PDB file of C-alpha atoms in Angstrom:
ATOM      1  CA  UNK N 255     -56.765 -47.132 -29.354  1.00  0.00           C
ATOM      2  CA  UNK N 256     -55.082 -49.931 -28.296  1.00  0.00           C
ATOM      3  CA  UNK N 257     -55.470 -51.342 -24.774  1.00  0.00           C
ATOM      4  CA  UNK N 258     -52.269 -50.382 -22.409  1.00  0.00           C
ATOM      5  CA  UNK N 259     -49.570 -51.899 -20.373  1.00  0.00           C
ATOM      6  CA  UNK N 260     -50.630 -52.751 -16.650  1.00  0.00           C
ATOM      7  CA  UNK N 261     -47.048 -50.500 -16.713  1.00  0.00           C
ATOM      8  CA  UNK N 262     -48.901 -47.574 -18.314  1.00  0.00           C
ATOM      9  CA  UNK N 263     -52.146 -47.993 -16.095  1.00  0.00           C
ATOM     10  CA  UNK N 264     -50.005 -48.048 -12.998  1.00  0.00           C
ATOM     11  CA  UNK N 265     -48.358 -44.881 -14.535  1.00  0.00           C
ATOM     12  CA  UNK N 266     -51.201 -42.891 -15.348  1.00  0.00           C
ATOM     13  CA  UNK N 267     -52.817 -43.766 -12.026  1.00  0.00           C
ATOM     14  CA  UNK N 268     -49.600 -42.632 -10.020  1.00  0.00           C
ATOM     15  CA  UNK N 269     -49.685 -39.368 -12.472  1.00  0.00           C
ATOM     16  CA  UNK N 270     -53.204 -38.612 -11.768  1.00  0.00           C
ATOM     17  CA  UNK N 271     -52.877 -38.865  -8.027  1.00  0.00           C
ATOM     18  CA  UNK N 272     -49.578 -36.962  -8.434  1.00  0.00           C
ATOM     19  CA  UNK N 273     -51.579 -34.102 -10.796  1.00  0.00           C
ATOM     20  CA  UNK N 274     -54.199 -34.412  -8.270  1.00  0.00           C
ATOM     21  CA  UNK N 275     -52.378 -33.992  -4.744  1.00  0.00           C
ATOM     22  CA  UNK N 276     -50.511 -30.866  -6.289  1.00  0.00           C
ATOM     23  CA  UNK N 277     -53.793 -28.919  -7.355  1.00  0.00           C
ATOM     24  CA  UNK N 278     -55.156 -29.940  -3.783  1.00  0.00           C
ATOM     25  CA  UNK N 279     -51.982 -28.937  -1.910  1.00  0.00           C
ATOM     26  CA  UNK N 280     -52.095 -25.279  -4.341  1.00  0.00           C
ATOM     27  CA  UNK N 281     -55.807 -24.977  -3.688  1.00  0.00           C
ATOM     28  CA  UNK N 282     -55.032 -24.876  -0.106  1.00  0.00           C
ATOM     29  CA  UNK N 283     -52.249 -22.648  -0.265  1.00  0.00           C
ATOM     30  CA  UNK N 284     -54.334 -20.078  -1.835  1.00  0.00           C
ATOM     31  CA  UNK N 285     -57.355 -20.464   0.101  1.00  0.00           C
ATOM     32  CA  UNK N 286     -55.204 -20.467   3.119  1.00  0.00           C
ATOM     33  CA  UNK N 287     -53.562 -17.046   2.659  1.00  0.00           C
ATOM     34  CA  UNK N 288     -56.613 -15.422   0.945  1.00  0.00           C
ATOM     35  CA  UNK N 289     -59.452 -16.127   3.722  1.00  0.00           C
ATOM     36  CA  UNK N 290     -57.945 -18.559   6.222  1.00  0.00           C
ATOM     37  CA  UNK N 291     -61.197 -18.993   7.858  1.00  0.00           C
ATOM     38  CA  UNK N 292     -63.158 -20.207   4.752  1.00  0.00           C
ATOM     39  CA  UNK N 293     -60.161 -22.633   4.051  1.00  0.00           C
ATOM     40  CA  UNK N 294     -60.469 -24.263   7.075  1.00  0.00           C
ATOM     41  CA  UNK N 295     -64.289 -24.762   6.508  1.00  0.00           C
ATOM     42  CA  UNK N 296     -64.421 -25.966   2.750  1.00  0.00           C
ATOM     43  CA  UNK N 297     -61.442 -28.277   3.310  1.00  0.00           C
ATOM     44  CA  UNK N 298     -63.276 -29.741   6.655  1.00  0.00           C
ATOM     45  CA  UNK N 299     -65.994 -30.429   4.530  1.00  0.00           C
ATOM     46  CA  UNK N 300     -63.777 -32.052   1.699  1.00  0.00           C
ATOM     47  CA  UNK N 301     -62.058 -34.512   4.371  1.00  0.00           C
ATOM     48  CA  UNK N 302     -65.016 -34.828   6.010  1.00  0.00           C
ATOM     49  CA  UNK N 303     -66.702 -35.965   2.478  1.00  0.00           C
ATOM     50  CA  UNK N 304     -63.347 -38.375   2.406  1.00  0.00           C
ATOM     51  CA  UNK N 305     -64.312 -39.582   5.355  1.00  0.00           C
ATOM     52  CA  UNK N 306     -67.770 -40.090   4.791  1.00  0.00           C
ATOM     53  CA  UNK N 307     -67.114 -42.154   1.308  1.00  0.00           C
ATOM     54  CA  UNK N 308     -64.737 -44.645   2.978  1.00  0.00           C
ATOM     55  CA  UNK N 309     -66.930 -45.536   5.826  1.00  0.00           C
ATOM     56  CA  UNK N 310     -69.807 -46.599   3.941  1.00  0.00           C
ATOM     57  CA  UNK N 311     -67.176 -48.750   1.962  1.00  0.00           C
ATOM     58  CA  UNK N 312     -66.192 -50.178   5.332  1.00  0.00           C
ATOM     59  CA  UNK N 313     -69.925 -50.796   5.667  1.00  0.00           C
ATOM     60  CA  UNK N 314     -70.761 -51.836   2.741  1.00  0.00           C
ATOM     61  CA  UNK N 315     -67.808 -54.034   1.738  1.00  0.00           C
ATOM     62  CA  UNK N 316     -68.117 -52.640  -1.682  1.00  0.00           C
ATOM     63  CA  UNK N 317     -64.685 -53.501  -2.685  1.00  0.00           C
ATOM     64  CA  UNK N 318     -64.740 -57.111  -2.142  1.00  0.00           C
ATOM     65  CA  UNK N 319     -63.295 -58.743   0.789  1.00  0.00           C
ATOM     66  CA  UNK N 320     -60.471 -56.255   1.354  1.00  0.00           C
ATOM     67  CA  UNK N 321     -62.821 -53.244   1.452  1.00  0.00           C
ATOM     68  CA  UNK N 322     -61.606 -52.358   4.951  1.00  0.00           C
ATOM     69  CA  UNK N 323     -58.236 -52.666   3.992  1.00  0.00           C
ATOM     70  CA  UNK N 324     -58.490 -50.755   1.044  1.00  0.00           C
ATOM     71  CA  UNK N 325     -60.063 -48.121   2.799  1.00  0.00           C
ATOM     72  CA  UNK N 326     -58.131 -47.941   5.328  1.00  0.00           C
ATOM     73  CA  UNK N 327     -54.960 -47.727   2.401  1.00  0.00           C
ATOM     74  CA  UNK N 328     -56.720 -45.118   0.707  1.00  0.00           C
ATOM     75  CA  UNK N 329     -57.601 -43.112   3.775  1.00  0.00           C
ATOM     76  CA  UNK N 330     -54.339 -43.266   4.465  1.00  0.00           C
ATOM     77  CA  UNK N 331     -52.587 -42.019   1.276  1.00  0.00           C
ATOM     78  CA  UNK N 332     -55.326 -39.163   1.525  1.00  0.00           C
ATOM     79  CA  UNK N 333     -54.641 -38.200   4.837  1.00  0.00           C
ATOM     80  CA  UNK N 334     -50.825 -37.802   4.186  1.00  0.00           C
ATOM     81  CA  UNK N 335     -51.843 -35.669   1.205  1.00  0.00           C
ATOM     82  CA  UNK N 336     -54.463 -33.432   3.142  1.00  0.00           C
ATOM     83  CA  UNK N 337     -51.837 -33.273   5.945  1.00  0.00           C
ATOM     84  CA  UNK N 338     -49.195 -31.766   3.622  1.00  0.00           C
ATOM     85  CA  UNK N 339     -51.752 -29.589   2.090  1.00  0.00           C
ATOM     86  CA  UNK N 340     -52.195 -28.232   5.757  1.00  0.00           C
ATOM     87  CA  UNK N 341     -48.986 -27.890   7.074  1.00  0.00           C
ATOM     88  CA  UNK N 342     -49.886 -30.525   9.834  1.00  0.00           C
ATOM     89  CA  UNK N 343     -46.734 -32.922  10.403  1.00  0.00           C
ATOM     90  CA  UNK N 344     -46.636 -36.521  12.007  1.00  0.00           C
ATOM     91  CA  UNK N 345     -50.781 -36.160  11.664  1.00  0.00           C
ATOM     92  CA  UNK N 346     -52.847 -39.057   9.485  1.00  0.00           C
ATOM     93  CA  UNK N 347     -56.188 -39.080   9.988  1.00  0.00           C
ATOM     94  CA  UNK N 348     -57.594 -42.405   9.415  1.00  0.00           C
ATOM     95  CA  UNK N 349     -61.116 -42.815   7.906  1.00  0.00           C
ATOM     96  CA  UNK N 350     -62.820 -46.160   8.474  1.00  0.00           C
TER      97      UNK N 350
END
């Protein structure tokens, strides 16, 4: 197979989040209505495990010299999605 694009990486990176942040934000639909109690614990732990992961990045700058900022970026992006997910508006947690 021949090596892509940086077009075609960017794409299938912004598909796979996109693929990604609609099976989260369905997950928690359906966990929500079927047993809103056990939703709100399993997805704690999830953003708690999101959490978790880009701290010790922070700490570990093991992105390079922008690890902090990329964290902080990715927490971001994550938080808006987990936010949607929840039906929490104007809410971003940042991890780092």
């Amino acid at each position: 197979m021949a090596a892509m694009k940086v077009e075609d990486e960017q794409a299938v990176e912004r598909l796979t989040l996109q693929l990604l942040q609609d099976a989260y934000c369905d997950l928690a639909a359906v966990l929500r209505g079927a047993q809103p109690h056990a939703a709100a614990a399993i997805l704690a732990v999830m953003e708690q495990r999101v959490t978790d992961v880009l701290t010790r990045i922070c700490r570990q700058d093991s992105e390079g010299t922008a690890s902090a900022e990329i964290a902080i970026a990715v927490g971001e992006r994550i938080g808006e999605i987990m936010d949607q997910a929840h039906g929490r508006a104007g809410h971003t947690a940042l991890a780092a």
